[in-house]
């Protein structure tokens, strides 16, 4: 049986549909990512899974339990790291961790092996108040606190948002380490490049899952031809390419531009010819497989009118 | 880009007690340049931005922004810059129009000028349907685009953008950069921080801060070359891991 099983879930706040007929399942010991921008419904979904929010309709089973009826039992099985830092700023690092351990009837010592990959990094600062920690250290403390009672399922709401690229990588390395203990991980992120670090992902937008599967499943499902154009002047080239017919989309990716063809009639020769006609020289055009961000953009363009 | 310097920083030091947040920073930003100010959390970026915006005094060093001195002419600096961050941008309980009137009023623009520029903006962004809505009812993407438009409504010489695209969807993120390019075309200088490394590559020049110091500075291509990296992500990791 799957560790998380959700079917046809709906949740509205007044006229705003936060979750719109959402279904997904997470295997036991899975490493599952919810990928999407702010407002996609990721936090609402996590709050329903963790029994902190009531669904309007649909079925939700987490660890074999119903989060509405069995919330007391379920909460013992869950570790949850909310998007906002929610620990006690006036308690020290160690006091925060002790507090969470005691609430769940355990001790730091008992589960030290579990939190070690994370906690050992902040242990030298264990007497510092949580409010005085840097962003990266707060994050590690929050993760330690979410793990200290040996949960079966770990739910992490945007743990890497606003965190620099280096600390983000370190955090994902820690999650991979934690997963080895058999825990199931559900994590959300707005950073598309983090998607490939999960086994399975759901791309979320406007309360819906627009695609799901392994990162490879998703990128291989991209049907149109994609071309990457390298240029020294991205803004200029963007404007030129936006005038070309036969293209579904034209988007900047750093110092390259990704161009998606409407049909197989538009290929590398057509693009090169168009660039030549518009007196653009010195750029290379190569066909390329799509990445997760290409897929996401494509889904948004297909699913919305704006 | 022109040769005129909009920001000049020489040997900037900022200390909090024994802690040196900015350790001898020196750099220049040219008119109409997009300057990316990168660094790990806690590297000292926010401290430096506060000084550049006239919100905090340097401990030592020379800082000129838009031709004004960061010690003696802080109010003139504030008049000539724009600022936007992800954390705070617009008032939720005011409409789009009210927000703009409020900000433009603070900067001392005349009612006539506000009206004229507001109509231009509504046309440019295509927000006829949104202009009288409360900001709290707008999608995040629109909030960010409008917040940027508000930040440059008084036509500042330079606009500071502190993680302006954090959490927005990939399409809105790119539309946001289109607005940045447009502002640059009109002569505004852009000083931006971001954790998205693809966005770092949209900048003309970058500086990367590590532990209070500027460890690297140059165009994205120069930096990738120097650190033998295929993308900015790798440059960033190589530099910051050294710390």
Coordinates of C-alpha atoms in Angstrom, one line a residue:
Chain A
X1 CA 0.0 0.0 0.0
X2 CA 1.1 3.5 -0.7
X3 CA 2.2 5.7 2.1
X4 CA 0.2 8.7 0.8
X5 CA -2.9 8.1 -1.4
X6 CA -5.0 11.1 -2.5
X7 CA -8.0 11.1 -4.8
X8 CA -10.0 13.9 -6.2
X9 CA -9.1 16.3 -3.5
X10 CA -10.8 19.8 -3.4
X11 CA -10.1 22.7 -1.2
X12 CA -11.4 26.3 -1.6
X13 CA -10.9 29.5 0.3
X14 CA -14.0 31.5 -0.5
X15 CA -14.0 31.9 -4.3
X16 CA -10.4 30.8 -4.6
X17 CA -9.8 27.2 -5.6
X18 CA -6.6 26.1 -3.9
X19 CA -6.8 22.5 -4.8
X20 CA -8.9 21.5 -7.8
X21 CA -9.5 17.7 -8.2
X22 CA -6.0 16.7 -7.2
X23 CA -4.8 13.1 -7.0
X24 CA -1.4 11.7 -6.2
X25 CA 0.2 8.7 -4.5
X26 CA 3.6 8.4 -2.8
X27 CA 5.2 5.0 -2.3
X28 CA 6.7 3.8 1.0
X29 CA 10.2 5.1 1.3
X30 CA 9.6 7.3 -1.8
X31 CA 11.3 10.6 -2.4
X32 CA 8.5 12.7 -3.9
X33 CA 8.6 16.3 -5.0
X34 CA 5.8 18.8 -5.5
X35 CA 7.2 21.3 -8.0
X36 CA 5.4 24.6 -8.6
X37 CA 5.3 28.3 -8.0
X38 CA 3.7 30.2 -5.0
X39 CA 0.0 29.8 -5.2
X40 CA 0.0 26.4 -6.9
X41 CA -1.5 24.8 -3.8
X42 CA 1.5 23.0 -2.5
X43 CA 1.2 24.3 1.1
X44 CA -2.6 23.6 1.2
X45 CA -2.0 20.0 0.1
X46 CA 0.7 19.5 2.8
X47 CA -1.4 21.0 5.5
X48 CA -4.2 18.6 4.6
X49 CA -1.8 15.7 4.6
X50 CA -0.5 16.7 8.0
X51 CA -4.1 17.0 9.4
X52 CA -3.7 20.8 9.9
X53 CA -6.3 21.7 7.4
X54 CA -9.7 20.1 6.5
X55 CA -10.3 19.1 2.9
X56 CA -13.6 20.1 1.3
X57 CA -14.0 16.8 -0.5
X58 CA -12.0 13.8 -1.8
X59 CA -10.1 11.0 -0.1
X60 CA -6.8 11.3 1.7
X61 CA -5.0 8.4 3.3
X62 CA -1.6 9.0 5.0
X63 CA 0.3 6.1 6.6
X64 CA -2.9 4.0 6.4
X65 CA -4.8 6.6 8.4
X66 CA -7.4 9.3 7.7
X67 CA -6.0 12.7 8.6
X68 CA -9.4 14.0 9.6
X69 CA -10.5 11.1 11.9
X70 CA -7.2 9.6 13.0
X71 CA -5.3 12.8 13.3
X72 CA -3.9 12.0 16.8
X73 CA -2.4 8.7 15.6
X74 CA -1.2 10.2 12.4
X75 CA 0.7 13.1 13.9
X76 CA 2.9 10.6 15.8
X77 CA 4.0 9.2 12.4
X78 CA 4.7 12.5 10.8
X79 CA 7.6 15.0 10.8
X80 CA 6.6 18.3 9.3
X81 CA 8.8 21.3 8.5
X82 CA 6.5 24.2 7.6
X83 CA 7.6 26.9 5.1
X84 CA 7.9 29.6 7.8
X85 CA 10.5 29.1 10.6
X86 CA 8.3 28.0 13.5
X87 CA 10.7 27.1 16.3
X88 CA 11.1 29.0 19.6
X89 CA 13.4 31.9 18.9
X90 CA 14.1 32.4 22.6
X91 CA 15.2 28.8 23.2
X92 CA 18.6 27.6 22.4
X93 CA 19.3 25.1 19.6
X94 CA 19.5 22.2 22.1
X95 CA 16.4 23.4 24.1
X96 CA 14.3 23.4 20.9
X97 CA 15.3 19.9 20.0
X98 CA 14.8 18.6 23.6
X99 CA 11.4 20.2 23.6
X100 CA 10.3 18.5 20.4
X101 CA 11.7 15.2 21.6
X102 CA 9.8 15.3 24.9
X103 CA 6.5 16.3 23.3
X104 CA 6.8 13.0 21.4
X105 CA 7.9 11.1 24.5
X106 CA 11.5 10.4 23.3
X107 CA 15.0 11.8 23.8
X108 CA 17.7 13.2 21.6
X109 CA 20.0 10.3 22.6
X110 CA 17.5 7.7 21.6
X111 CA 17.2 8.9 18.0
X112 CA 20.6 10.6 17.6
X113 CA 21.6 8.3 14.8
X114 CA 18.7 9.6 12.8
X115 CA 19.3 13.3 13.2
X116 CA 23.1 13.0 13.1
X117 CA 23.7 13.9 9.4
X118 CA 21.9 17.2 10.1
X119 CA 22.3 18.0 13.7
X120 CA 26.0 17.3 13.9
X121 CA 26.5 20.4 11.7
X122 CA 24.8 22.7 14.2
X123 CA 25.8 20.9 17.4
X124 CA 28.8 23.2 17.9
X125 CA 26.2 26.0 18.3
X126 CA 23.8 24.1 20.6
X127 CA 23.8 26.8 23.2
X128 CA 23.0 29.6 20.8
X129 CA 19.4 30.9 20.7
X130 CA 17.4 29.8 17.6
X131 CA 16.6 33.4 16.8
X132 CA 20.3 34.2 16.4
X133 CA 21.0 31.5 13.9
X134 CA 21.7 32.1 10.2
X135 CA 19.1 31.1 7.6
X136 CA 20.9 27.9 6.7
X137 CA 21.4 26.9 10.4
X138 CA 17.7 27.6 11.2
X139 CA 16.8 25.3 8.4
X140 CA 19.0 22.5 9.8
X141 CA 17.6 22.9 13.3
X142 CA 14.0 22.8 11.9
X143 CA 14.8 19.6 10.1
X144 CA 16.4 18.1 13.2
X145 CA 13.3 18.9 15.2
X146 CA 11.0 17.4 12.5
X147 CA 13.1 14.2 12.7
X148 CA 13.8 13.8 16.4
X149 CA 10.7 11.6 17.1
X150 CA 11.6 9.1 14.3
X151 CA 8.7 9.9 12.0
X152 CA 7.8 7.4 9.2
X153 CA 6.8 10.2 6.8
X154 CA 8.7 13.5 6.5
X155 CA 6.8 16.5 5.0
X156 CA 8.9 19.5 4.0
X157 CA 7.3 22.7 2.8
X158 CA 9.7 24.6 0.6
X159 CA 12.8 24.0 2.7
X160 CA 15.1 25.6 0.2
X161 CA 13.2 28.7 -0.8
X162 CA 15.3 31.8 -0.5
X163 CA 18.3 29.7 0.3
X164 CA 21.5 30.2 -1.7
X165 CA 22.6 27.6 -4.3
X166 CA 25.3 26.0 -2.2
X167 CA 23.2 25.5 0.9
X168 CA 20.4 24.2 -1.3
X169 CA 22.7 21.4 -2.6
X170 CA 23.8 20.5 0.9
X171 CA 20.2 20.3 2.1
X172 CA 19.3 17.9 -0.7
X173 CA 22.3 15.8 0.1
X174 CA 21.1 15.6 3.7
X175 CA 17.6 14.5 2.6
X176 CA 19.1 11.7 0.5
X177 CA 21.0 10.6 3.6
X178 CA 17.9 10.7 5.8
X179 CA 15.9 8.7 3.3
X180 CA 18.3 5.7 3.7
X181 CA 16.8 5.1 7.1
X182 CA 13.5 4.0 5.4
X183 CA 11.6 7.2 5.8
X184 CA 9.1 8.5 3.2
X185 CA 9.8 12.0 2.0
X186 CA 7.4 14.5 0.5
X187 CA 9.1 17.9 -0.3
X188 CA 8.0 21.0 -2.2
X189 CA 10.1 23.5 -4.1
X190 CA 9.7 26.3 -6.6
X191 CA 13.1 25.6 -8.0
X192 CA 12.7 23.5 -11.2
X193 CA 16.2 22.2 -11.2
X194 CA 15.6 20.5 -7.8
X195 CA 12.9 18.3 -9.4
X196 CA 15.5 15.9 -10.8
X197 CA 16.7 15.1 -7.3
X198 CA 13.4 13.3 -6.5
X199 CA 12.3 9.8 -7.7
X200 CA 8.9 11.1 -8.6
X201 CA 7.4 14.5 -8.9
X202 CA 4.1 16.3 -9.5
X203 CA 4.2 19.5 -11.4
X204 CA 1.6 21.8 -9.7
X205 CA -0.1 24.9 -11.1
X206 CA -3.3 26.6 -10.1
X207 CA -4.4 23.9 -7.7
X208 CA -3.9 21.1 -10.2
X209 CA -1.3 18.5 -10.9
X210 CA -0.4 19.2 -14.6
X211 CA 1.9 16.3 -14.9
X212 CA 3.5 13.6 -12.7
X213 CA 5.9 10.7 -12.9
X214 CA 9.6 10.3 -12.6
X215 CA 11.6 13.3 -13.9
X216 CA 12.6 11.2 -16.9
X217 CA 9.0 10.3 -17.6
X218 CA 8.1 14.0 -17.6
X219 CA 10.9 15.2 -19.8
X220 CA 10.4 12.3 -22.3
X221 CA 6.8 13.2 -22.5
X222 CA 7.7 16.5 -24.1
X223 CA 6.5 16.1 -27.7
X224 CA 7.6 19.1 -29.6
X225 CA 11.1 19.7 -30.9
X226 CA 13.2 22.0 -28.8
X227 CA 16.1 24.1 -30.0
X228 CA 18.7 25.8 -27.9
X229 CA 20.2 29.0 -29.3
X230 CA 23.3 30.5 -27.8
X231 CA 23.8 34.2 -28.1
X232 CA 25.8 37.0 -26.6
X233 CA 22.7 39.3 -26.7
X234 CA 19.8 37.4 -25.3
X235 CA 17.3 40.3 -25.1
X236 CA 17.9 41.3 -28.7
X237 CA 17.6 37.8 -30.0
X238 CA 14.4 37.2 -27.9
X239 CA 12.7 40.1 -29.7
X240 CA 13.8 38.8 -33.1
X241 CA 12.7 35.2 -32.5
X242 CA 9.3 36.3 -31.1
X243 CA 8.6 37.5 -34.6
X244 CA 9.2 34.1 -36.2
X245 CA 6.2 32.0 -37.3
X246 CA 6.0 28.2 -36.6
X247 CA 7.2 28.6 -33.0
X248 CA 5.1 27.6 -30.0
X249 CA 7.3 29.4 -27.4
X250 CA 10.5 31.4 -27.1
X251 CA 12.1 31.6 -23.6
X252 CA 15.3 32.8 -22.2
X253 CA 17.4 30.3 -20.1
X254 CA 20.4 32.2 -18.9
X255 CA 22.6 33.1 -21.8
X256 CA 20.7 30.7 -24.1
X257 CA 17.2 30.8 -25.6
X258 CA 15.0 27.8 -25.8
X259 CA 12.7 27.7 -28.8
X260 CA 9.9 25.2 -29.1
X261 CA 8.7 24.4 -32.6
X262 CA 5.0 24.2 -33.5
X263 CA 5.4 21.2 -35.7
X264 CA 8.2 19.2 -37.4
X265 CA 8.1 21.7 -40.2
X266 CA 10.1 24.1 -38.2
X267 CA 13.6 22.7 -37.7
X268 CA 17.2 23.9 -37.3
X269 CA 17.6 25.0 -41.0
X270 CA 14.4 27.1 -40.8
X271 CA 15.5 28.8 -37.6
X272 CA 19.0 29.5 -39.0
X273 CA 17.5 30.9 -42.2
X274 CA 15.2 33.2 -40.2
X275 CA 18.1 34.5 -38.1
X276 CA 20.2 35.1 -41.2
X277 CA 17.3 37.0 -42.8
X278 CA 17.1 39.2 -39.8
X279 CA 20.9 39.9 -39.9
X280 CA 21.6 38.0 -36.7
X281 CA 25.0 36.3 -36.8
X282 CA 27.3 34.5 -34.4
X283 CA 24.8 32.3 -32.7
X284 CA 24.5 28.5 -32.7
X285 CA 21.3 26.5 -33.0
X286 CA 21.2 23.0 -31.6
X287 CA 18.3 20.6 -31.0
X288 CA 18.1 19.4 -27.4
X289 CA 16.0 17.2 -25.1
X290 CA 13.7 19.2 -22.8
X291 CA 14.3 19.9 -19.2
X292 CA 11.8 20.0 -16.4
X293 CA 11.4 23.8 -16.7
X294 CA 10.7 23.5 -20.4
X295 CA 7.9 21.0 -19.5
X296 CA 6.5 23.2 -16.8
X297 CA 6.4 26.2 -19.1
X298 CA 4.7 24.1 -21.8
X299 CA 2.1 22.9 -19.4
X300 CA 1.3 26.5 -18.2
X301 CA 1.0 27.7 -21.7
X302 CA -1.3 24.8 -22.6
X303 CA -3.4 25.0 -19.4
X304 CA -4.0 28.7 -19.1
X305 CA -5.2 31.4 -21.4
X306 CA -2.9 34.2 -20.1
Chain B
X1 CA 25.5 51.0 -21.2
X2 CA 27.5 54.2 -20.8
X3 CA 30.7 55.1 -19.0
X4 CA 28.9 57.2 -16.4
X5 CA 29.2 55.6 -12.9
X6 CA 25.9 55.4 -11.1
X7 CA 27.3 53.6 -8.1
X8 CA 30.9 54.0 -6.8
X9 CA 32.0 52.0 -3.8
X10 CA 35.6 52.3 -2.5
X11 CA 36.9 50.3 0.5
X12 CA 33.5 50.0 2.1
X13 CA 33.6 48.5 5.6
X14 CA 30.6 47.9 7.8
X15 CA 31.1 46.5 11.3
X16 CA 28.6 45.4 13.9
X17 CA 30.6 45.2 17.1
X18 CA 33.4 42.8 16.4
X19 CA 31.7 41.3 13.4
X20 CA 32.7 42.6 10.0
X21 CA 29.7 42.3 7.7
X22 CA 31.3 44.1 4.7
X23 CA 35.0 43.8 4.5
X24 CA 36.6 46.3 2.2
X25 CA 34.2 46.2 -0.8
X26 CA 35.1 48.1 -3.9
X27 CA 33.1 48.2 -7.2
X28 CA 31.4 50.5 -9.7
X29 CA 28.1 50.2 -11.5
X30 CA 27.7 51.9 -14.8
X31 CA 24.6 53.7 -16.1
X32 CA 22.0 51.3 -17.7
X33 CA 23.9 48.3 -16.4
X34 CA 22.2 45.2 -14.9
X35 CA 24.5 44.4 -12.0
X36 CA 23.9 41.1 -10.2
X37 CA 24.9 41.1 -6.6
X38 CA 25.2 37.5 -5.6
X39 CA 26.3 35.7 -2.5
X40 CA 25.3 33.0 0.0
X41 CA 22.9 33.7 2.8
X42 CA 24.8 35.7 5.4
X43 CA 27.5 36.8 3.1
X44 CA 26.7 40.5 3.7
X45 CA 24.5 41.4 0.7
X46 CA 21.6 43.0 2.7
X47 CA 24.0 45.0 4.8
X48 CA 25.6 46.5 1.7
X49 CA 22.2 47.2 0.0
X50 CA 21.0 49.0 3.0
X51 CA 24.0 51.3 2.8
X52 CA 23.6 51.9 -0.9
X53 CA 19.9 52.8 -0.3
X54 CA 20.9 55.3 2.4
X55 CA 19.3 53.3 5.2
X56 CA 22.5 52.6 7.1
X57 CA 25.9 54.3 7.6
X58 CA 29.1 52.8 6.4
X59 CA 31.7 52.3 9.2
X60 CA 34.4 53.5 6.7
X61 CA 35.0 53.9 3.0
X62 CA 33.5 56.0 0.2
X63 CA 30.0 55.3 -1.2
X64 CA 28.4 57.4 -3.9
X65 CA 25.0 56.5 -5.3
X66 CA 23.4 58.5 -8.2
X67 CA 26.0 61.2 -7.5
X68 CA 25.2 61.5 -3.8
X69 CA 27.2 60.7 -0.8
X70 CA 26.1 57.9 1.6
X71 CA 27.2 59.8 4.7
X72 CA 25.9 63.3 4.0
X73 CA 23.2 63.1 1.3
X74 CA 21.1 60.1 2.3
X75 CA 17.8 61.8 1.6
X76 CA 19.0 62.7 -1.9
X77 CA 20.0 59.1 -2.5
X78 CA 16.5 57.9 -1.4
X79 CA 14.9 60.3 -3.8
X80 CA 16.9 59.0 -6.7
X81 CA 16.6 55.3 -6.2
X82 CA 13.8 52.8 -6.4
X83 CA 13.6 49.6 -4.2
X84 CA 11.6 46.4 -4.4
X85 CA 11.9 43.1 -2.5
X86 CA 9.9 39.9 -2.4
X87 CA 9.2 40.4 1.2
X88 CA 7.5 43.8 1.0
X89 CA 6.2 45.5 -2.1
X90 CA 2.6 46.8 -2.1
X91 CA -0.2 47.5 0.3
X92 CA -2.7 44.7 0.2
X93 CA -5.7 46.8 1.3
X94 CA -5.2 49.4 -1.4
X95 CA -6.1 49.1 -5.0
X96 CA -3.4 49.0 -7.7
X97 CA -4.3 52.7 -8.5
X98 CA -4.2 53.7 -4.9
X99 CA -0.8 52.1 -4.3
X100 CA 0.6 53.9 -7.3
X101 CA -0.9 57.3 -6.2
X102 CA 0.5 56.7 -2.7
X103 CA 4.0 55.9 -3.8
X104 CA 4.2 58.6 -6.5
X105 CA 2.8 61.1 -4.0
X106 CA 5.5 60.3 -1.5
X107 CA 8.1 61.0 -4.2
X108 CA 6.4 64.4 -4.9
X109 CA 5.1 63.8 -8.4
X110 CA 2.3 66.1 -9.4
X111 CA -1.2 64.8 -9.8
X112 CA -1.1 65.5 -13.5
X113 CA 2.1 63.6 -14.0
X114 CA 0.8 60.7 -11.9
X115 CA -2.3 60.5 -14.0
X116 CA -0.4 60.6 -17.2
X117 CA 2.2 58.0 -16.2
X118 CA -0.5 55.8 -14.7
X119 CA -2.5 55.7 -17.9
X120 CA 0.7 54.8 -19.8
X121 CA 1.4 52.0 -17.4
X122 CA -2.1 50.6 -17.6
X123 CA -1.8 50.5 -21.4
X124 CA 1.7 49.0 -21.3
X125 CA 0.9 46.2 -18.9
X126 CA -2.7 45.7 -20.1
X127 CA -4.2 46.0 -16.6
X128 CA -7.4 47.8 -17.4
X129 CA -9.3 45.0 -15.5
X130 CA -6.9 45.0 -12.6
X131 CA -6.3 48.7 -11.9
X132 CA -9.1 49.1 -9.4
X133 CA -8.7 45.7 -7.7
X134 CA -7.2 45.3 -4.2
X135 CA -3.7 44.2 -4.4
X136 CA -4.5 41.2 -2.1
X137 CA -6.8 39.9 -4.8
X138 CA -4.1 39.8 -7.5
X139 CA -2.1 36.7 -8.5
X140 CA 1.5 36.8 -7.2
X141 CA 2.9 37.2 -10.6
X142 CA 1.0 40.4 -11.2
X143 CA 1.8 41.7 -7.8
X144 CA 5.5 41.4 -8.6
X145 CA 5.2 43.0 -12.0
X146 CA 3.2 45.9 -10.6
X147 CA 5.5 46.3 -7.6
X148 CA 8.4 46.7 -10.0
X149 CA 6.5 49.3 -12.0
X150 CA 5.8 51.1 -8.8
X151 CA 9.5 51.0 -7.8
X152 CA 10.4 52.8 -11.1
X153 CA 7.4 55.0 -11.4
X154 CA 9.3 58.1 -10.2
X155 CA 12.0 57.3 -12.8
X156 CA 14.8 56.7 -10.4
X157 CA 18.4 56.6 -11.6
X158 CA 18.9 53.2 -10.2
X159 CA 16.5 50.5 -8.9
X160 CA 17.5 47.9 -6.2
X161 CA 15.7 44.6 -6.6
X162 CA 16.2 42.2 -3.7
X163 CA 15.2 38.7 -4.8
X164 CA 12.3 40.1 -6.9
X165 CA 11.3 36.7 -8.4
X166 CA 11.4 34.4 -5.5
X167 CA 8.7 31.8 -5.8
X168 CA 7.0 33.1 -9.0
X169 CA 6.3 30.7 -11.9
X170 CA 8.8 30.3 -14.7
X171 CA 6.8 32.3 -17.2
X172 CA 6.1 35.3 -14.9
X173 CA 9.8 35.2 -14.0
X174 CA 10.7 35.8 -17.6
X175 CA 8.0 38.4 -18.1
X176 CA 9.6 40.2 -15.1
X177 CA 13.0 40.2 -16.8
X178 CA 11.4 41.6 -19.9
X179 CA 10.3 44.6 -17.7
X180 CA 13.8 44.9 -16.4
X181 CA 15.3 45.0 -19.9
X182 CA 12.7 47.7 -20.8
X183 CA 13.7 49.8 -17.8
X184 CA 17.3 49.5 -18.7
X185 CA 16.5 50.7 -22.3
X186 CA 14.9 53.8 -20.8
X187 CA 18.2 54.5 -18.9
X188 CA 17.6 53.1 -15.5
X189 CA 20.4 51.1 -13.8
X190 CA 19.4 47.8 -12.2
X191 CA 21.1 46.4 -9.1
X192 CA 19.6 42.9 -8.4
X193 CA 20.0 39.9 -6.1
X194 CA 18.7 36.5 -6.9
X195 CA 19.1 32.8 -6.0
X196 CA 18.2 31.7 -9.5
X197 CA 21.4 31.1 -11.2
X198 CA 19.9 31.3 -14.7
X199 CA 18.8 34.9 -13.8
X200 CA 22.4 35.6 -12.8
X201 CA 23.3 35.1 -16.5
X202 CA 20.8 37.8 -17.5
X203 CA 23.0 40.4 -15.8
X204 CA 25.7 42.4 -17.6
X205 CA 28.1 41.9 -14.7
X206 CA 28.1 40.0 -11.5
X207 CA 29.8 40.2 -8.2
X208 CA 29.9 37.2 -5.8
X209 CA 30.2 37.8 -2.1
X210 CA 31.7 35.3 0.3
X211 CA 32.0 36.0 4.0
X212 CA 31.7 39.8 3.7
X213 CA 34.2 40.1 0.8
X214 CA 33.7 40.3 -3.0
X215 CA 35.4 37.1 -4.1
X216 CA 34.7 37.4 -7.9
X217 CA 33.5 40.0 -10.3
X218 CA 33.0 40.1 -14.1
X219 CA 30.6 39.2 -16.9
X220 CA 28.9 35.8 -16.6
X221 CA 31.0 34.6 -19.5
X222 CA 34.3 35.8 -17.8
X223 CA 33.4 34.1 -14.6
X224 CA 32.4 30.8 -16.2
X225 CA 35.7 30.9 -18.1
X226 CA 37.8 31.8 -15.0
X227 CA 36.3 29.1 -12.9
X228 CA 36.1 26.5 -15.7
X229 CA 32.4 26.0 -15.1
X230 CA 29.6 25.3 -17.6
X231 CA 27.1 27.4 -15.8
X232 CA 26.8 30.0 -13.0
X233 CA 25.5 27.5 -10.6
X234 CA 28.9 25.7 -10.7
X235 CA 30.8 29.0 -10.4
X236 CA 28.8 29.9 -7.3
X237 CA 29.3 26.5 -5.7
X238 CA 33.1 26.5 -6.4
X239 CA 33.5 30.0 -4.9
X240 CA 31.2 29.5 -1.9
X241 CA 32.5 26.0 -1.0
X242 CA 36.0 27.6 -0.7
X243 CA 34.7 29.6 2.3

